[in-house]
PDB file of C-alpha atoms in Angstrom:
ATOM      1  CA  LYS A   1       0.221  -0.063   0.094  1.00 72.00           C
ATOM      2  CA  ALA A   2       0.662   3.438  -0.543  1.00 85.00           C
ATOM      3  CA  GLY A   3       1.909   5.923   2.235  1.00 94.00           C
ATOM      4  CA  VAL A   4       0.396   9.005   3.718  1.00 97.00           C
ATOM      5  CA  THR A   5       1.313  11.392   1.015  1.00 97.00           C
ATOM      6  CA  GLN A   6       0.334  15.489   1.519  1.00 97.00           C
ATOM      7  CA  THR A   7       1.271  18.135  -1.011  1.00 97.00           C
ATOM      8  CA  PRO A   8       2.957  20.243  -1.383  1.00 97.00           C
ATOM      9  CA  ARG A   9       6.086  19.335   0.349  1.00 96.00           C
ATOM     10  CA  TYR A  10       7.622  23.000   0.340  1.00 97.00           C
ATOM     11  CA  LEU A  11       5.589  25.897   0.643  1.00 97.00           C
ATOM     12  CA  ILE A  12       6.647  29.936   1.679  1.00 98.00           C
ATOM     13  CA  LYS A  13       4.206  32.116   2.155  1.00 98.00           C
ATOM     14  CA  THR A  14       4.453  36.016   3.713  1.00 98.00           C
ATOM     15  CA  ARG A  15       2.354  37.479   6.725  1.00 98.00           C
ATOM     16  CA  GLY A  16      -1.901  37.527   6.860  1.00 97.00           C
ATOM     17  CA  GLN A  17      -1.790  35.091   3.623  1.00 98.00           C
ATOM     18  CA  GLN A  18      -3.444  31.797   4.091  1.00 98.00           C
ATOM     19  CA  VAL A  19      -2.208  29.124   2.763  1.00 98.00           C
ATOM     20  CA  THR A  20      -3.997  24.961   2.285  1.00 98.00           C
ATOM     21  CA  LEU A  21      -2.210  21.355   2.672  1.00 98.00           C
ATOM     22  CA  SER A  22      -3.526  18.614   2.200  1.00 98.00           C
ATOM     23  CA  CYS A  23      -3.126  15.242   3.162  1.00 98.00           C
ATOM     24  CA  SER A  24      -4.327  12.015   1.328  1.00 98.00           C
ATOM     25  CA  PRO A  25      -4.105   9.234   3.867  1.00 97.00           C
ATOM     26  CA  ILE A  26      -3.231   5.023   3.453  1.00 96.00           C
ATOM     27  CA  SER A  27      -6.322   3.811   1.624  1.00 95.00           C
ATOM     28  CA  GLY A  28      -9.102   1.795   4.041  1.00 92.00           C
ATOM     29  CA  HIS A  29      -8.263   4.633   6.443  1.00 92.00           C
ATOM     30  CA  ARG A  30     -10.767   6.811   7.747  1.00 91.00           C
ATOM     31  CA  SER A  31      -9.155   8.784  10.651  1.00 91.00           C
ATOM     32  CA  VAL A  32      -6.624  11.927   9.705  1.00 95.00           C
ATOM     33  CA  SER A  33      -5.021  13.892  11.477  1.00 95.00           C
ATOM     34  CA  TRP A  34      -3.271  16.850  11.646  1.00 97.00           C
ATOM     35  CA  TYR A  35       0.180  17.573  13.884  1.00 97.00           C
ATOM     36  CA  GLN A  36       2.060  20.551  14.139  1.00 98.00           C
ATOM     37  CA  GLN A  37       5.950  20.230  14.604  1.00 97.00           C
ATOM     38  CA  THR A  38       8.391  22.873  15.547  1.00 96.00           C
ATOM     39  CA  PRO A  39      11.801  23.732  17.023  1.00 93.00           C
ATOM     40  CA  GLY A  40      10.453  25.392  20.824  1.00 91.00           C
ATOM     41  CA  GLN A  41       7.483  23.820  21.117  1.00 94.00           C
ATOM     42  CA  GLY A  42       7.796  20.654  19.358  1.00 95.00           C
ATOM     43  CA  LEU A  43       4.807  18.071  18.426  1.00 96.00           C
ATOM     44  CA  GLN A  44       1.710  19.561  19.242  1.00 96.00           C
ATOM     45  CA  PHE A  45      -1.768  17.798  17.623  1.00 94.00           C
ATOM     46  CA  LEU A  46      -3.884  20.493  15.686  1.00 96.00           C
ATOM     47  CA  PHE A  47      -6.829  17.604  15.426  1.00 92.00           C
ATOM     48  CA  GLU A  48      -8.707  14.641  13.568  1.00 92.00           C
ATOM     49  CA  TYR A  49     -11.580  14.115  11.167  1.00 93.00           C
ATOM     50  CA  PHE A  50     -12.917  11.030  11.045  1.00 90.00           C
ATOM     51  CA  SER A  51     -15.956  10.576   8.172  1.00 89.00           C
ATOM     52  CA  GLU A  52     -15.608  13.830   6.970  1.00 93.00           C
ATOM     53  CA  THR A  53     -16.459  15.371  10.775  1.00 92.00           C
ATOM     54  CA  GLN A  54     -13.887  16.908  13.445  1.00 92.00           C
ATOM     55  CA  ARG A  55     -13.742  14.746  16.016  1.00 86.00           C
ATOM     56  CA  ASN A  56     -11.213  15.823  18.535  1.00 86.00           C
ATOM     57  CA  LYS A  57      -9.311  19.246  18.984  1.00 89.00           C
ATOM     58  CA  GLY A  58      -5.724  20.573  19.986  1.00 91.00           C
ATOM     59  CA  ASN A  59      -5.659  24.038  21.544  1.00 92.00           C
ATOM     60  CA  PHE A  60      -4.369  26.347  18.328  1.00 96.00           C
ATOM     61  CA  PRO A  61      -6.659  29.114  17.068  1.00 96.00           C
ATOM     62  CA  GLY A  62      -9.196  29.233  15.226  1.00 96.00           C
ATOM     63  CA  ARG A  63      -6.925  30.650  12.352  1.00 97.00           C
ATOM     64  CA  PHE A  64      -6.527  26.485  12.195  1.00 98.00           C
ATOM     65  CA  SER A  65      -8.976  24.424  10.633  1.00 97.00           C
ATOM     66  CA  GLY A  66      -9.782  21.809   8.795  1.00 97.00           C
ATOM     67  CA  ARG A  67     -12.349  19.521   7.227  1.00 97.00           C
ATOM     68  CA  GLN A  68     -12.966  15.933   5.683  1.00 97.00           C
ATOM     69  CA  PHE A  69     -13.634  15.130   2.192  1.00 96.00           C
ATOM     70  CA  SER A  70     -16.075  11.387   2.204  1.00 95.00           C
ATOM     71  CA  ASN A  71     -12.327   9.398  -0.152  1.00 94.00           C
ATOM     72  CA  SER A  72     -11.128  10.576   3.477  1.00 94.00           C
ATOM     73  CA  ARG A  73      -8.290  13.144   1.954  1.00 97.00           C
ATOM     74  CA  SER A  74      -8.279  15.765   4.232  1.00 98.00           C
ATOM     75  CA  GLU A  75      -6.965  19.380   3.699  1.00 98.00           C
ATOM     76  CA  MET A  76      -5.953  22.213   6.853  1.00 98.00           C
ATOM     77  CA  ASN A  77      -6.228  26.196   5.887  1.00 98.00           C
ATOM     78  CA  VAL A  78      -4.786  28.494   8.547  1.00 98.00           C
ATOM     79  CA  SER A  79      -5.353  31.698   7.459  1.00 95.00           C
ATOM     80  CA  THR A  80      -4.301  35.221   8.000  1.00 97.00           C
ATOM     81  CA  LEU A  81      -0.443  33.602   8.864  1.00 98.00           C
ATOM     82  CA  GLU A  82       1.898  34.900  11.477  1.00 97.00           C
ATOM     83  CA  LEU A  83       5.205  34.171  11.409  1.00 97.00           C
ATOM     84  CA  GLY A  84       5.051  32.294  14.207  1.00 96.00           C
ATOM     85  CA  ASP A  85       3.379  29.860  12.108  1.00 97.00           C
ATOM     86  CA  SER A  86       5.885  29.143   9.843  1.00 98.00           C
ATOM     87  CA  ALA A  87       6.611  24.447  10.881  1.00 97.00           C
ATOM     88  CA  LEU A  88       6.434  21.311   9.548  1.00 97.00           C
ATOM     89  CA  TYR A  89       2.874  19.747   9.576  1.00 98.00           C
ATOM     90  CA  LEU A  90       2.273  16.746   9.506  1.00 97.00           C
ATOM     91  CA  CYS A  91      -0.556  14.449   9.003  1.00 97.00           C
ATOM     92  CA  ALA A  92      -0.878  11.492   9.876  1.00 96.00           C
ATOM     93  CA  SER A  93      -3.796   8.160   9.149  1.00 95.00           C
ATOM     94  CA  SER A  94      -5.355   5.643  10.641  1.00 91.00           C
ATOM     95  CA  PRO A  95      -7.581   2.201   9.667  1.00 86.00           C
ATOM     96  CA  SER A  96      -9.415   3.964  13.283  1.00 72.00           C
ATOM     97  CA  LEU A  97     -11.620   0.490  13.337  1.00 67.00           C
ATOM     98  CA  ALA A  98     -14.419   0.210  16.308  1.00 60.00           C
ATOM     99  CA  GLY A  99     -12.972   3.559  17.669  1.00 56.00           C
ATOM    100  CA  GLY A 100      -9.994   3.022  16.772  1.00 59.00           C
ATOM    101  CA  PHE A 101      -8.672   3.135  20.551  1.00 63.00           C
ATOM    102  CA  ALA A 102      -5.499   0.273  19.447  1.00 70.00           C
ATOM    103  CA  ASP A 103      -4.477   2.134  15.784  1.00 84.00           C
ATOM    104  CA  THR A 104      -1.308   3.683  14.733  1.00 91.00           C
ATOM    105  CA  GLN A 105      -1.092   5.683  13.696  1.00 93.00           C
ATOM    106  CA  TYR A 106       1.358   5.990   9.712  1.00 95.00           C
ATOM    107  CA  PHE A 107       2.588   9.904   9.275  1.00 96.00           C
ATOM    108  CA  GLY A 108       3.401  11.416   5.992  1.00 96.00           C
ATOM    109  CA  PRO A 109       6.558  13.512   5.365  1.00 96.00           C
ATOM    110  CA  GLY A 110       5.324  16.318   6.039  1.00 96.00           C
ATOM    111  CA  THR A 111       4.657  19.806   4.461  1.00 97.00           C
ATOM    112  CA  ARG A 112       7.591  23.001   5.669  1.00 97.00           C
ATOM    113  CA  LEU A 113       6.316  25.873   5.490  1.00 98.00           C
ATOM    114  CA  THR A 114       8.214  28.815   5.577  1.00 98.00           C
ATOM    115  CA  VAL A 115       6.319  32.357   7.171  1.00 98.00           C
ATOM    116  CA  LEU A 116       8.355  35.309   6.376  1.00 97.00           C
TER     117      LEU A 116
ATOM    118  CA  ALA B   1      -3.663  15.909  31.996  1.00 76.00           C
ATOM    119  CA  GLN B   2      -1.981  13.945  29.960  1.00 83.00           C
ATOM    120  CA  SER B   3       2.656  14.565  29.069  1.00 91.00           C
ATOM    121  CA  VAL B   4       4.580  12.524  28.864  1.00 95.00           C
ATOM    122  CA  ALA B   5       8.889  13.019  29.808  1.00 97.00           C
ATOM    123  CA  GLN B   6      12.067  12.285  27.471  1.00 98.00           C
ATOM    124  CA  PRO B   7      14.542  13.645  29.733  1.00 97.00           C
ATOM    125  CA  GLU B   8      17.410  13.566  27.732  1.00 97.00           C
ATOM    126  CA  ASP B   9      18.275  15.453  24.572  1.00 97.00           C
ATOM    127  CA  GLN B  10      21.222  13.130  23.272  1.00 98.00           C
ATOM    128  CA  VAL B  11      22.070  10.256  23.907  1.00 98.00           C
ATOM    129  CA  ASN B  12      25.160   8.563  22.551  1.00 98.00           C
ATOM    130  CA  VAL B  13      26.185   5.230  22.363  1.00 98.00           C
ATOM    131  CA  ALA B  14      29.415   3.608  20.200  1.00 98.00           C
ATOM    132  CA  GLU B  15      28.431   1.283  17.311  1.00 98.00           C
ATOM    133  CA  GLY B  16      27.853  -2.262  19.079  1.00 97.00           C
ATOM    134  CA  ASN B  17      26.823  -1.142  22.569  1.00 98.00           C
ATOM    135  CA  PRO B  18      23.222  -1.310  24.034  1.00 98.00           C
ATOM    136  CA  LEU B  19      20.744   1.913  24.113  1.00 97.00           C
ATOM    137  CA  THR B  20      18.267   3.440  26.239  1.00 98.00           C
ATOM    138  CA  VAL B  21      16.221   5.856  25.242  1.00 98.00           C
ATOM    139  CA  LYS B  22      14.490   7.032  27.963  1.00 98.00           C
ATOM    140  CA  CYS B  23       9.807   7.660  28.712  1.00 98.00           C
ATOM    141  CA  THR B  24       7.777   8.492  31.603  1.00 97.00           C
ATOM    142  CA  TYR B  25       4.768   9.672  31.075  1.00 94.00           C
ATOM    143  CA  SER B  26       2.000  10.842  32.970  1.00 91.00           C
ATOM    144  CA  VAL B  27      -2.216   9.804  32.176  1.00 85.00           C
ATOM    145  CA  SER B  28      -5.271   8.724  33.033  1.00 81.00           C
ATOM    146  CA  GLY B  29      -6.747   6.065  32.542  1.00 80.00           C
ATOM    147  CA  ASN B  30      -4.795   3.184  30.557  1.00 81.00           C
ATOM    148  CA  PRO B  31      -2.037   4.392  28.591  1.00 86.00           C
ATOM    149  CA  TYR B  32      -1.553   3.598  24.950  1.00 91.00           C
ATOM    150  CA  LEU B  33       1.999   4.653  24.302  1.00 94.00           C
ATOM    151  CA  PHE B  34       3.869   4.615  21.409  1.00 96.00           C
ATOM    152  CA  TRP B  35       7.911   5.534  20.249  1.00 98.00           C
ATOM    153  CA  TYR B  36       8.584   6.543  16.372  1.00 98.00           C
ATOM    154  CA  VAL B  37      11.392   7.613  14.799  1.00 98.00           C
ATOM    155  CA  GLN B  38      12.647  10.725  12.844  1.00 97.00           C
ATOM    156  CA  TYR B  39      14.819  10.808  10.372  1.00 94.00           C
ATOM    157  CA  PRO B  40      15.857  14.321   8.801  1.00 87.00           C
ATOM    158  CA  ASN B  41      13.520  15.742   5.878  1.00 79.00           C
ATOM    159  CA  ARG B  42      11.278  13.393   6.986  1.00 83.00           C
ATOM    160  CA  GLY B  43       7.589  12.391   8.649  1.00 89.00           C
ATOM    161  CA  LEU B  44       7.602   9.555  11.544  1.00 95.00           C
ATOM    162  CA  GLN B  45       7.853   6.569  11.614  1.00 96.00           C
ATOM    163  CA  PHE B  46       6.643   4.112  13.504  1.00 96.00           C
ATOM    164  CA  LEU B  47       8.672   1.599  15.489  1.00 97.00           C
ATOM    165  CA  LEU B  48       6.375   0.584  18.414  1.00 97.00           C
ATOM    166  CA  LYS B  49       3.061   0.355  21.161  1.00 94.00           C
ATOM    167  CA  TYR B  50       1.985  -1.225  24.161  1.00 94.00           C
ATOM    168  CA  ILE B  51      -1.963  -1.471  24.542  1.00 89.00           C
ATOM    169  CA  THR B  52      -2.212  -4.931  26.939  1.00 85.00           C
ATOM    170  CA  GLY B  53      -0.217  -7.723  27.138  1.00 85.00           C
ATOM    171  CA  ASP B  54       3.284  -8.519  27.774  1.00 88.00           C
ATOM    172  CA  ASN B  55       5.374  -5.710  29.219  1.00 91.00           C
ATOM    173  CA  LEU B  56       7.826  -5.556  26.547  1.00 96.00           C
ATOM    174  CA  VAL B  57       6.917  -5.161  23.673  1.00 96.00           C
ATOM    175  CA  LYS B  58       9.242  -6.075  20.241  1.00 96.00           C
ATOM    176  CA  GLY B  59       9.049  -3.691  17.138  1.00 95.00           C
ATOM    177  CA  SER B  60      10.536  -2.909  13.571  1.00 93.00           C
ATOM    178  CA  TYR B  61      14.521  -2.532  13.511  1.00 94.00           C
ATOM    179  CA  GLY B  62      15.652  -4.981  16.494  1.00 96.00           C
ATOM    180  CA  PHE B  63      13.845  -2.395  18.967  1.00 97.00           C
ATOM    181  CA  GLU B  64      11.884  -3.544  22.049  1.00 98.00           C
ATOM    182  CA  ALA B  65      10.422  -1.339  24.665  1.00 98.00           C
ATOM    183  CA  GLU B  66       9.945  -1.903  28.103  1.00 96.00           C
ATOM    184  CA  PHE B  67       6.409  -0.877  29.754  1.00 95.00           C
ATOM    185  CA  ASN B  68       6.470  -0.094  33.893  1.00 95.00           C
ATOM    186  CA  LYS B  69       3.349   1.103  35.794  1.00 93.00           C
ATOM    187  CA  SER B  70       4.106   1.066  38.440  1.00 93.00           C
ATOM    188  CA  GLN B  71       7.627   3.561  37.430  1.00 95.00           C
ATOM    189  CA  THR B  72       5.225   5.141  34.326  1.00 94.00           C
ATOM    190  CA  SER B  73       8.082   4.451  32.312  1.00 96.00           C
ATOM    191  CA  PHE B  74       8.474   3.065  28.851  1.00 97.00           C
ATOM    192  CA  HIS B  75      12.115   3.119  28.376  1.00 98.00           C
ATOM    193  CA  LEU B  76      13.173   2.272  24.363  1.00 98.00           C
ATOM    194  CA  LYS B  77      15.796  -0.063  23.955  1.00 98.00           C
ATOM    195  CA  LYS B  78      18.165  -1.957  21.505  1.00 98.00           C
ATOM    196  CA  PRO B  79      20.799  -4.378  22.214  1.00 97.00           C
ATOM    197  CA  SER B  80      23.041  -3.711  19.398  1.00 97.00           C
ATOM    198  CA  ALA B  81      23.250  -0.021  17.705  1.00 98.00           C
ATOM    199  CA  LEU B  82      24.515   0.742  14.557  1.00 97.00           C
ATOM    200  CA  VAL B  83      25.289   3.867  12.875  1.00 97.00           C
ATOM    201  CA  SER B  84      21.741   4.249  11.356  1.00 96.00           C
ATOM    202  CA  ASP B  85      20.251   4.370  13.882  1.00 97.00           C
ATOM    203  CA  SER B  86      21.258   7.917  14.176  1.00 97.00           C
ATOM    204  CA  ALA B  87      18.091   9.743  14.161  1.00 97.00           C
ATOM    205  CA  LEU B  88      15.294  11.807  16.777  1.00 97.00           C
ATOM    206  CA  TYR B  89      12.442   9.743  18.924  1.00 98.00           C
ATOM    207  CA  PHE B  90       9.946  10.268  19.857  1.00 98.00           C
ATOM    208  CA  CYS B  91       7.717   8.720  22.474  1.00 98.00           C
ATOM    209  CA  ALA B  92       3.548   9.538  22.416  1.00 96.00           C
ATOM    210  CA  VAL B  93       1.208   8.960  24.875  1.00 92.00           C
ATOM    211  CA  ARG B  94      -2.876   8.536  23.991  1.00 86.00           C
ATOM    212  CA  ARG B  95      -5.355   8.032  26.316  1.00 71.00           C
ATOM    213  CA  GLY B  96      -7.488   4.414  26.863  1.00 57.00           C
ATOM    214  CA  SER B  97     -10.078   5.845  26.509  1.00 59.00           C
ATOM    215  CA  GLY B  98     -12.017   8.742  24.769  1.00 59.00           C
ATOM    216  CA  GLY B  99      -8.468  10.582  22.956  1.00 54.00           C
ATOM    217  CA  TYR B 100      -8.962   9.121  19.851  1.00 66.00           C
ATOM    218  CA  ASN B 101      -5.991   9.678  17.735  1.00 71.00           C
ATOM    219  CA  LYS B 102      -4.790  12.536  20.158  1.00 85.00           C
ATOM    220  CA  LEU B 103      -0.803  11.729  20.106  1.00 91.00           C
ATOM    221  CA  ILE B 104       0.589  12.923  22.655  1.00 92.00           C
ATOM    222  CA  PHE B 105       4.584  13.517  22.284  1.00 96.00           C
ATOM    223  CA  GLY B 106       7.632  14.404  24.060  1.00 97.00           C
ATOM    224  CA  ALA B 107       9.494  16.569  23.735  1.00 97.00           C
ATOM    225  CA  GLY B 108      12.212  13.806  21.377  1.00 97.00           C
ATOM    226  CA  THR B 109      15.534  12.250  22.244  1.00 98.00           C
ATOM    227  CA  ARG B 110      18.575  13.145  20.016  1.00 97.00           C
ATOM    228  CA  LEU B 111      19.972   9.641  19.303  1.00 98.00           C
ATOM    229  CA  ALA B 112      23.495   9.663  17.981  1.00 98.00           C
ATOM    230  CA  VAL B 113      25.530   6.388  16.605  1.00 98.00           C
ATOM    231  CA  HIS B 114      29.450   6.292  16.789  1.00 97.00           C
ATOM    232  CA  PRO B 115      31.872   3.746  14.628  1.00 95.00           C
TER     233      PRO B 115
END
Protein backbone atom coordinates (compact mmCIF):
# COMPACT_ATOMS: atom_id res chain seq x y z
CA LYS A 1 0.00 0.00 0.00
CA ALA A 2 1.09 3.51 -0.66
CA GLY A 3 1.86 5.56 2.42
CA VAL A 4 0.41 8.85 3.55
CA THR A 5 1.07 11.56 1.01
CA GLN A 6 1.15 15.29 1.64
CA THR A 7 1.23 18.14 -0.83
CA PRO A 8 2.96 20.41 -1.30
CA ARG A 9 6.18 19.40 0.43
CA TYR A 10 7.42 22.97 0.76
CA LEU A 11 5.63 26.30 0.87
CA ILE A 12 6.76 29.87 1.32
CA LYS A 13 4.15 32.47 2.21
CA THR A 14 4.12 35.98 3.61
CA ARG A 15 2.40 37.23 6.74
CA GLY A 16 -1.31 37.79 6.34
CA GLN A 17 -1.75 35.27 3.54
CA GLN A 18 -3.64 32.03 3.88
CA VAL A 19 -2.51 28.52 2.99
CA THR A 20 -4.11 25.14 2.32
CA LEU A 21 -2.29 21.88 2.87
CA SER A 22 -3.46 18.53 1.56
CA CYS A 23 -3.20 15.01 2.91
CA SER A 24 -4.11 11.69 1.30
CA PRO A 25 -4.34 8.86 3.85
CA ILE A 26 -3.38 5.26 3.37
CA SER A 27 -6.06 3.46 1.39
CA GLY A 28 -8.80 2.22 3.72
CA HIS A 29 -7.85 4.50 6.60
CA ARG A 30 -10.74 6.58 7.86
CA SER A 31 -9.10 8.83 10.42
CA VAL A 32 -6.78 11.70 9.58
CA SER A 33 -4.96 13.74 12.21
CA TRP A 34 -2.82 16.83 11.84
CA TYR A 35 0.18 17.86 13.93
CA GLN A 36 2.43 20.90 13.99
CA GLN A 37 6.15 20.44 14.64
CA THR A 38 8.35 23.38 15.65
CA PRO A 39 11.75 23.52 17.36
CA GLY A 40 10.30 25.45 20.28
CA GLN A 41 6.99 23.68 20.92
CA GLY A 42 7.77 20.24 19.55
CA LEU A 43 4.97 18.10 18.16
CA GLN A 44 1.49 19.41 18.91
CA PHE A 45 -1.87 17.95 17.97
CA LEU A 46 -4.04 20.19 15.80
CA PHE A 47 -7.17 18.16 15.07
CA GLU A 48 -8.53 14.82 13.94
CA TYR A 49 -11.15 14.04 11.34
CA PHE A 50 -13.18 10.89 11.03
CA SER A 51 -16.03 10.32 8.57
CA GLU A 52 -15.86 13.96 7.49
CA THR A 53 -16.36 15.16 11.08
CA GLN A 54 -13.89 16.77 13.42
CA ARG A 55 -13.89 14.59 16.52
CA ASN A 56 -10.94 16.00 18.41
CA LYS A 57 -9.25 19.38 18.51
CA GLY A 58 -6.03 20.69 19.99
CA ASN A 59 -5.36 24.05 21.53
CA PHE A 60 -4.85 26.20 18.46
CA PRO A 61 -6.55 29.44 17.43
CA GLY A 62 -9.48 29.49 15.06
CA ARG A 63 -7.18 30.51 12.20
CA PHE A 64 -6.37 26.82 11.94
CA SER A 65 -9.13 24.79 10.38
CA GLY A 66 -9.55 21.60 8.45
CA ARG A 67 -11.93 19.35 6.68
CA GLN A 68 -12.22 15.82 5.44
CA PHE A 69 -13.79 14.64 2.23
CA SER A 70 -15.86 11.54 1.58
CA ASN A 71 -12.79 9.71 0.24
CA SER A 72 -11.00 10.42 3.58
CA ARG A 73 -8.61 12.93 2.03
CA SER A 74 -8.11 15.91 4.27
CA GLU A 75 -7.09 19.52 3.98
CA MET A 76 -6.02 21.99 6.61
CA ASN A 77 -6.16 25.72 6.20
CA VAL A 78 -4.35 28.46 8.03
CA SER A 79 -5.64 31.97 7.54
CA THR A 80 -3.91 35.27 8.29
CA LEU A 81 -0.50 33.67 8.56
CA GLU A 82 1.88 34.75 11.30
CA LEU A 83 5.64 34.28 11.51
CA GLY A 84 5.10 31.78 14.31
CA ASP A 85 3.14 29.51 11.99
CA SER A 86 6.38 28.49 10.30
CA ALA A 87 6.59 24.78 10.99
CA LEU A 88 6.51 21.27 9.65
CA TYR A 89 2.90 20.18 9.36
CA LEU A 90 2.43 16.45 9.64
CA CYS A 91 -0.57 14.43 8.67
CA ALA A 92 -1.24 10.97 10.06
CA SER A 93 -3.81 8.37 9.15
CA SER A 94 -5.17 5.34 10.96
CA PRO A 95 -7.79 2.70 10.23
CA SER A 96 -9.99 3.73 13.18
CA LEU A 97 -11.96 0.52 13.25
CA ALA A 98 -14.13 -0.17 16.29
CA GLY A 99 -13.34 3.19 17.85
CA GLY A 100 -9.68 2.99 17.01
CA PHE A 101 -8.37 2.95 20.56
CA ALA A 102 -5.55 0.58 19.67
CA ASP A 103 -4.82 2.23 16.35
CA THR A 104 -1.39 3.06 15.07
CA GLN A 105 -1.06 6.40 13.32
CA TYR A 106 1.09 6.43 10.20
CA PHE A 107 2.64 9.73 9.29
CA GLY A 108 3.29 11.43 5.99
CA PRO A 109 6.53 13.25 5.13
CA GLY A 110 5.08 16.61 6.11
CA THR A 111 4.71 20.02 4.53
CA ARG A 112 7.38 22.54 5.46
CA LEU A 113 5.71 25.97 5.71
CA THR A 114 7.86 29.07 5.91
CA VAL A 115 6.17 32.38 6.67
CA LEU A 116 8.17 35.50 5.77
CA ALA B 1 -3.77 16.01 31.91
CA GLN B 2 -1.62 13.76 29.79
CA SER B 3 2.11 14.34 29.46
CA VAL B 4 5.26 12.62 28.31
CA ALA B 5 8.79 13.31 29.48
CA GLN B 6 11.96 12.36 27.67
CA PRO B 7 14.61 13.42 30.18
CA GLU B 8 17.58 13.28 27.81
CA ASP B 9 17.94 15.69 24.91
CA GLN B 10 20.69 13.54 23.43
CA VAL B 11 22.02 10.03 23.94
CA ASN B 12 25.46 9.05 22.65
CA VAL B 13 26.30 5.40 22.08
CA ALA B 14 29.15 3.53 20.43
CA GLU B 15 28.20 1.24 17.57
CA GLY B 16 27.62 -2.30 18.82
CA ASN B 17 26.76 -1.21 22.34
CA PRO B 18 23.26 -1.44 23.80
CA LEU B 19 21.16 1.69 23.78
CA THR B 20 18.34 2.99 25.95
CA VAL B 21 16.16 6.02 25.29
CA LYS B 22 14.07 6.94 28.32
CA CYS B 23 10.41 7.91 28.49
CA THR B 24 8.05 8.50 31.39
CA TYR B 25 4.37 9.34 31.08
CA SER B 26 1.41 10.67 32.97
CA VAL B 27 -2.14 9.83 31.87
CA SER B 28 -5.45 9.13 33.52
CA GLY B 29 -6.67 5.63 32.93
CA ASN B 30 -4.88 3.00 30.90
CA PRO B 31 -2.13 4.37 28.67
CA TYR B 32 -1.47 3.51 25.09
CA LEU B 33 2.22 4.16 24.44
CA PHE B 34 4.13 4.59 21.20
CA TRP B 35 7.64 5.15 19.90
CA TYR B 36 8.36 6.90 16.63
CA VAL B 37 11.63 7.77 14.89
CA GLN B 38 12.28 10.77 12.66
CA TYR B 39 15.11 11.04 10.17
CA PRO B 40 16.13 14.45 8.75
CA ASN B 41 13.52 16.02 6.48
CA ARG B 42 11.21 13.06 6.95
CA GLY B 43 7.98 12.36 8.76
CA LEU B 44 7.65 10.07 11.75
CA GLN B 45 8.12 6.34 11.35
CA PHE B 46 6.30 3.99 13.72
CA LEU B 47 8.56 1.68 15.75
CA LEU B 48 6.35 -0.03 18.30
CA LYS B 49 3.43 0.35 20.69
CA TYR B 50 2.13 -0.92 23.99
CA ILE B 51 -1.61 -1.42 24.32
CA THR B 52 -1.97 -4.28 26.79
CA GLY B 53 -0.42 -7.64 27.59
CA ASP B 54 3.29 -8.41 27.84
CA ASN B 55 5.34 -5.59 29.30
CA LEU B 56 8.14 -6.19 26.77
CA VAL B 57 7.13 -5.05 23.31
CA LYS B 58 9.17 -5.86 20.22
CA GLY B 59 9.12 -3.57 17.23
CA SER B 60 10.80 -2.69 13.96
CA TYR B 61 14.54 -2.67 13.24
CA GLY B 62 15.42 -4.68 16.36
CA PHE B 63 13.99 -2.15 18.82
CA GLU B 64 12.03 -3.13 21.89
CA ALA B 65 10.47 -1.28 24.79
CA GLU B 66 9.60 -2.19 28.33
CA PHE B 67 6.40 -0.95 29.93
CA ASN B 68 6.66 -0.42 33.67
CA LYS B 69 3.37 0.60 35.21
CA SER B 70 4.68 1.27 38.71
CA GLN B 71 7.39 3.60 37.39
CA THR B 72 5.14 4.95 34.60
CA SER B 73 7.96 4.38 32.15
CA PHE B 74 8.27 3.06 28.62
CA HIS B 75 11.98 3.00 27.77
CA LEU B 76 13.14 2.15 24.25
CA LYS B 77 16.01 -0.31 23.94
CA LYS B 78 18.16 -2.05 21.40
CA PRO B 79 20.81 -4.67 22.22
CA SER B 80 23.34 -3.51 19.61
CA ALA B 81 23.26 -0.01 18.13
CA LEU B 82 23.97 0.78 14.48
CA VAL B 83 25.25 4.04 13.05
CA SER B 84 22.09 4.08 10.93
CA ASP B 85 20.00 4.25 14.14
CA SER B 86 21.15 7.86 14.57
CA ALA B 87 17.94 9.91 14.46
CA LEU B 88 15.38 11.75 16.58
CA TYR B 89 13.18 9.51 18.72
CA PHE B 90 9.77 10.44 20.07
CA CYS B 91 7.73 8.77 22.78
CA ALA B 92 3.97 9.40 22.68
CA VAL B 93 0.95 8.55 24.82
CA ARG B 94 -2.74 8.34 24.12
CA ARG B 95 -5.45 7.93 26.70
CA GLY B 96 -6.93 4.46 26.64
CA SER B 97 -10.47 5.64 26.12
CA GLY B 98 -12.01 8.80 24.78
CA GLY B 99 -8.72 10.08 23.50
CA TYR B 100 -9.35 8.89 19.98
CA ASN B 101 -6.22 9.61 17.97
CA LYS B 102 -4.82 12.53 19.91
CA LEU B 103 -1.19 11.68 20.59
CA ILE B 104 0.78 13.61 23.19
CA PHE B 105 4.46 13.59 22.31
CA GLY B 106 7.58 14.01 24.36
CA ALA B 107 10.16 16.60 23.32
CA GLY B 108 12.26 14.01 21.54
CA THR B 109 15.68 12.49 22.16
CA ARG B 110 18.44 12.72 19.60
CA LEU B 111 20.34 9.46 19.37
CA ALA B 112 23.90 9.64 18.05
CA VAL B 113 25.62 6.32 17.36
CA HIS B 114 29.36 6.69 16.81
CA PRO B 115 31.43 4.23 14.74
